[in-house]
Amino acid sequence: MDDEKEEMTAQIKRRVRNNSLYQQQLAAWRPLVTPTCISWIFVVVAILFLTLGAVILDQSAKTLELSKRYDDQCGNGGVCNITLKVEEDMKGPIFFYYKLVNFYQNHRSYVMDYDIQQLQGDYDDTSSCSVEETKTKNGKATYPCGLIANSFFNDVFTLYQNGRLLEGNEWDGSDISWDSDRNTKFKGPNGGVAELEEVNRNGTKGNRLPLPTNQDFQVWFRVAGLPRFNKLYRRIGTDFNKGDELTITIENNFDVKDFNGEKHIFLSQVSWLGGSNFFLGSCYIIVGSLCAIYAILMLSWRANHARPLGKMEYYEWTGLGRVVNANG
């Protein structure tokens, strides 16, 4: 008797509750998708995409930029001056970037070669770095270790506007990395900088390695997904007027000849969209145009070859539980 009660209790517990949610009887919208309905959806999408694409292209056209390649003009290890002429008034803030071409930061071995514990203060921990040359040197742990740190972009730029040096808030490097990087991901060495005499601070090519708290290093550490990329170097807190002469003094330390790369300087305004992005605007225009063409073709076909929806004279019952086209 007890066994029967237990079995009955178990069945009751296993029974699905008798309500709309568990019985899948909730009210639902079941739209009837017709060719005309789909055509009008494409019309709406076309209007939205064409409008958005036009706005993006307009904003991109209004975003002023200056760019110039310099690795072919500056000898490696030397100092050179590059001059740019401002063609139109540029209102601040203006963003100063360096641009690299043919540098693959997205290689898996490169992306994964760092030690997060070391970057957060444990300066002699190199256990997660995989390339031996970037882990130790002369019996000392390298700080910071890894391929990303070892390849740190170490060119130095100084900007003059009509012969006047920009500095302070006009040449600001205090807010160029992500907040999460500055406040969470990267920290100084435990025990302070004085403890760093115990570690190696030079890269494989003799280059001086930066501390993880260096914002230029934090920007570099945000690896790019494509071999052509810009990275923010400074924020310029002043306006440039038409006809101004900009002179950039460059300490050319980062060698790109080994991988047939290029180096550029790049200055740009920003809008609500960010920088100039003609590619995104063009994509919206192309997709919007395709949607518009498809909608026109569909509506034209419906106008000239319309028939009542679900007209059963076009079908016949086969007796096998399915309906087929009677004409074909």
PDB file of N, CA and C in Angstrom, residues 122-159:
ATOM      1  N   ASP A 122      53.097  41.483 -10.071  1.00  0.00           N
ATOM      2  CA  ASP A 122      54.058  40.425  -9.731  1.00  0.00           C
ATOM      3  C   ASP A 122      55.163  40.437 -10.786  1.00  0.00           C
ATOM      4  N   TYR A 123      56.103  41.378 -10.673  1.00  0.00           N
ATOM      5  CA  TYR A 123      57.014  41.727 -11.759  1.00  0.00           C
ATOM      6  C   TYR A 123      57.971  40.606 -12.174  1.00  0.00           C
ATOM      7  N   ASP A 124      58.245  39.630 -11.319  1.00  0.00           N
ATOM      8  CA  ASP A 124      59.187  38.576 -11.695  1.00  0.00           C
ATOM      9  C   ASP A 124      58.500  37.276 -12.125  1.00  0.00           C
ATOM     10  N   ASP A 125      57.182  37.324 -12.326  1.00  0.00           N
ATOM     11  CA  ASP A 125      56.435  36.157 -12.784  1.00  0.00           C
ATOM     12  C   ASP A 125      56.362  36.186 -14.308  1.00  0.00           C
ATOM     13  N   THR A 126      57.040  35.256 -14.970  1.00  0.00           N
ATOM     14  CA  THR A 126      57.022  35.170 -16.435  1.00  0.00           C
ATOM     15  C   THR A 126      56.516  33.810 -16.905  1.00  0.00           C
ATOM     16  N   SER A 127      55.801  33.102 -16.046  1.00  0.00           N
ATOM     17  CA  SER A 127      55.431  31.717 -16.340  1.00  0.00           C
ATOM     18  C   SER A 127      54.488  31.590 -17.538  1.00  0.00           C
ATOM     19  N   SER A 128      53.687  32.599 -17.817  1.00  0.00           N
ATOM     20  CA  SER A 128      52.722  32.502 -18.915  1.00  0.00           C
ATOM     21  C   SER A 128      53.285  32.974 -20.245  1.00  0.00           C
ATOM     22  N   CYS A 129      54.463  33.553 -20.260  1.00  0.00           N
ATOM     23  CA  CYS A 129      55.095  33.959 -21.515  1.00  0.00           C
ATOM     24  C   CYS A 129      55.765  32.747 -22.136  1.00  0.00           C
ATOM     25  N   SER A 130      55.602  32.577 -23.438  1.00  0.00           N
ATOM     26  CA  SER A 130      56.025  31.344 -24.081  1.00  0.00           C
ATOM     27  C   SER A 130      57.355  31.445 -24.831  1.00  0.00           C
ATOM     28  N   VAL A 131      57.726  32.621 -25.321  1.00  0.00           N
ATOM     29  CA  VAL A 131      58.963  32.770 -26.091  1.00  0.00           C
ATOM     30  C   VAL A 131      60.113  33.054 -25.130  1.00  0.00           C
ATOM     31  N   GLU A 132      61.080  32.158 -25.101  1.00  0.00           N
ATOM     32  CA  GLU A 132      62.149  32.238 -24.102  1.00  0.00           C
ATOM     33  C   GLU A 132      62.921  33.543 -24.202  1.00  0.00           C
ATOM     34  N   GLU A 133      63.163  34.033 -25.422  1.00  0.00           N
ATOM     35  CA  GLU A 133      63.941  35.267 -25.584  1.00  0.00           C
ATOM     36  C   GLU A 133      63.274  36.471 -24.945  1.00  0.00           C
ATOM     37  N   THR A 134      61.963  36.420 -24.802  1.00  0.00           N
ATOM     38  CA  THR A 134      61.242  37.549 -24.199  1.00  0.00           C
ATOM     39  C   THR A 134      60.918  37.304 -22.728  1.00  0.00           C
ATOM     40  N   LYS A 135      61.351  36.156 -22.165  1.00  0.00           N
ATOM     41  CA  LYS A 135      61.072  35.849 -20.760  1.00  0.00           C
ATOM     42  C   LYS A 135      62.234  36.230 -19.846  1.00  0.00           C
ATOM     43  N   THR A 136      63.435  35.869 -20.261  1.00  0.00           N
ATOM     44  CA  THR A 136      64.609  36.115 -19.414  1.00  0.00           C
ATOM     45  C   THR A 136      65.764  36.640 -20.257  1.00  0.00           C
ATOM     46  N   LYS A 137      66.672  37.331 -19.580  1.00  0.00           N
ATOM     47  CA  LYS A 137      67.886  37.812 -20.236  1.00  0.00           C
ATOM     48  C   LYS A 137      68.963  37.955 -19.171  1.00  0.00           C
ATOM     49  N   ASN A 138      70.110  37.344 -19.425  1.00  0.00           N
ATOM     50  CA  ASN A 138      71.220  37.370 -18.460  1.00  0.00           C
ATOM     51  C   ASN A 138      70.798  36.851 -17.094  1.00  0.00           C
ATOM     52  N   GLY A 139      69.938  35.834 -17.094  1.00  0.00           N
ATOM     53  CA  GLY A 139      69.513  35.220 -15.845  1.00  0.00           C
ATOM     54  C   GLY A 139      68.462  36.004 -15.083  1.00  0.00           C
ATOM     55  N   LYS A 140      67.961  37.097 -15.643  1.00  0.00           N
ATOM     56  CA  LYS A 140      66.941  37.909 -14.974  1.00  0.00           C
ATOM     57  C   LYS A 140      65.627  37.835 -15.739  1.00  0.00           C
ATOM     58  N   ALA A 141      64.543  37.884 -14.976  1.00  0.00           N
ATOM     59  CA  ALA A 141      63.220  37.900 -15.605  1.00  0.00           C
ATOM     60  C   ALA A 141      63.029  39.221 -16.347  1.00  0.00           C
ATOM     61  N   THR A 142      62.428  39.156 -17.540  1.00  0.00           N
ATOM     62  CA  THR A 142      62.151  40.361 -18.321  1.00  0.00           C
ATOM     63  C   THR A 142      60.821  40.962 -17.881  1.00  0.00           C
ATOM     64  N   TYR A 143      60.827  42.263 -17.677  1.00  0.00           N
ATOM     65  CA  TYR A 143      59.616  42.954 -17.211  1.00  0.00           C
ATOM     66  C   TYR A 143      59.329  44.165 -18.092  1.00  0.00           C
ATOM     67  N   PRO A 144      58.179  44.148 -18.774  1.00  0.00           N
ATOM     68  CA  PRO A 144      57.203  43.067 -18.915  1.00  0.00           C
ATOM     69  C   PRO A 144      57.635  42.080 -20.007  1.00  0.00           C
ATOM     70  N   CYS A 145      57.235  40.827 -19.861  1.00  0.00           N
ATOM     71  CA  CYS A 145      57.658  39.785 -20.796  1.00  0.00           C
ATOM     72  C   CYS A 145      56.636  39.634 -21.920  1.00  0.00           C
ATOM     73  N   GLY A 146      57.001  38.842 -22.920  1.00  0.00           N
ATOM     74  CA  GLY A 146      56.064  38.520 -23.985  1.00  0.00           C
ATOM     75  C   GLY A 146      56.312  39.275 -25.280  1.00  0.00           C
ATOM     76  N   LEU A 147      55.729  38.761 -26.351  1.00  0.00           N
ATOM     77  CA  LEU A 147      55.924  39.339 -27.673  1.00  0.00           C
ATOM     78  C   LEU A 147      55.279  40.708 -27.805  1.00  0.00           C
ATOM     79  N   ILE A 148      54.132  40.922 -27.186  1.00  0.00           N
ATOM     80  CA  ILE A 148      53.467  42.217 -27.300  1.00  0.00           C
ATOM     81  C   ILE A 148      54.330  43.305 -26.678  1.00  0.00           C
ATOM     82  N   ALA A 149      54.825  43.049 -25.478  1.00  0.00           N
ATOM     83  CA  ALA A 149      55.667  44.032 -24.802  1.00  0.00           C
ATOM     84  C   ALA A 149      56.985  44.228 -25.531  1.00  0.00           C
ATOM     85  N   ASN A 150      57.576  43.137 -26.008  1.00  0.00           N
ATOM     86  CA  ASN A 150      58.882  43.213 -26.657  1.00  0.00           C
ATOM     87  C   ASN A 150      58.833  44.022 -27.959  1.00  0.00           C
ATOM     88  N   SER A 151      57.662  44.016 -28.626  1.00  0.00           N
ATOM     89  CA  SER A 151      57.514  44.735 -29.897  1.00  0.00           C
ATOM     90  C   SER A 151      56.867  46.102 -29.718  1.00  0.00           C
ATOM     91  N   PHE A 152      56.879  46.630 -28.520  1.00  0.00           N
ATOM     92  CA  PHE A 152      56.246  47.920 -28.221  1.00  0.00           C
ATOM     93  C   PHE A 152      56.692  49.000 -29.198  1.00  0.00           C
ATOM     94  N   PHE A 153      55.720  49.748 -29.722  1.00  0.00           N
ATOM     95  CA  PHE A 153      56.005  50.820 -30.666  1.00  0.00           C
ATOM     96  C   PHE A 153      56.627  51.988 -29.900  1.00  0.00           C
ATOM     97  N   ASN A 154      57.903  52.275 -30.172  1.00  0.00           N
ATOM     98  CA  ASN A 154      58.635  53.248 -29.361  1.00  0.00           C
ATOM     99  C   ASN A 154      59.096  54.477 -30.129  1.00  0.00           C
ATOM    100  N   ASP A 155      58.463  54.779 -31.269  1.00  0.00           N
ATOM    101  CA  ASP A 155      58.724  56.080 -31.889  1.00  0.00           C
ATOM    102  C   ASP A 155      58.177  57.180 -30.986  1.00  0.00           C
ATOM    103  N   VAL A 156      58.850  58.338 -30.984  1.00  0.00           N
ATOM    104  CA  VAL A 156      58.443  59.465 -30.134  1.00  0.00           C
ATOM    105  C   VAL A 156      58.123  60.650 -31.034  1.00  0.00           C
ATOM    106  N   PHE A 157      56.966  61.274 -30.788  1.00  0.00           N
ATOM    107  CA  PHE A 157      56.509  62.388 -31.616  1.00  0.00           C
ATOM    108  C   PHE A 157      56.423  63.668 -30.777  1.00  0.00           C
ATOM    109  N   THR A 158      56.807  64.775 -31.385  1.00  0.00           N
ATOM    110  CA  THR A 158      56.639  66.103 -30.809  1.00  0.00           C
ATOM    111  C   THR A 158      56.025  66.989 -31.874  1.00  0.00           C
ATOM    112  N   LEU A 159      55.005  67.773 -31.510  1.00  0.00           N
ATOM    113  CA  LEU A 159      54.266  68.556 -32.505  1.00  0.00           C
ATOM    114  C   LEU A 159      54.449  70.054 -32.255  1.00  0.00           C
TER     115      LEU A 159
END
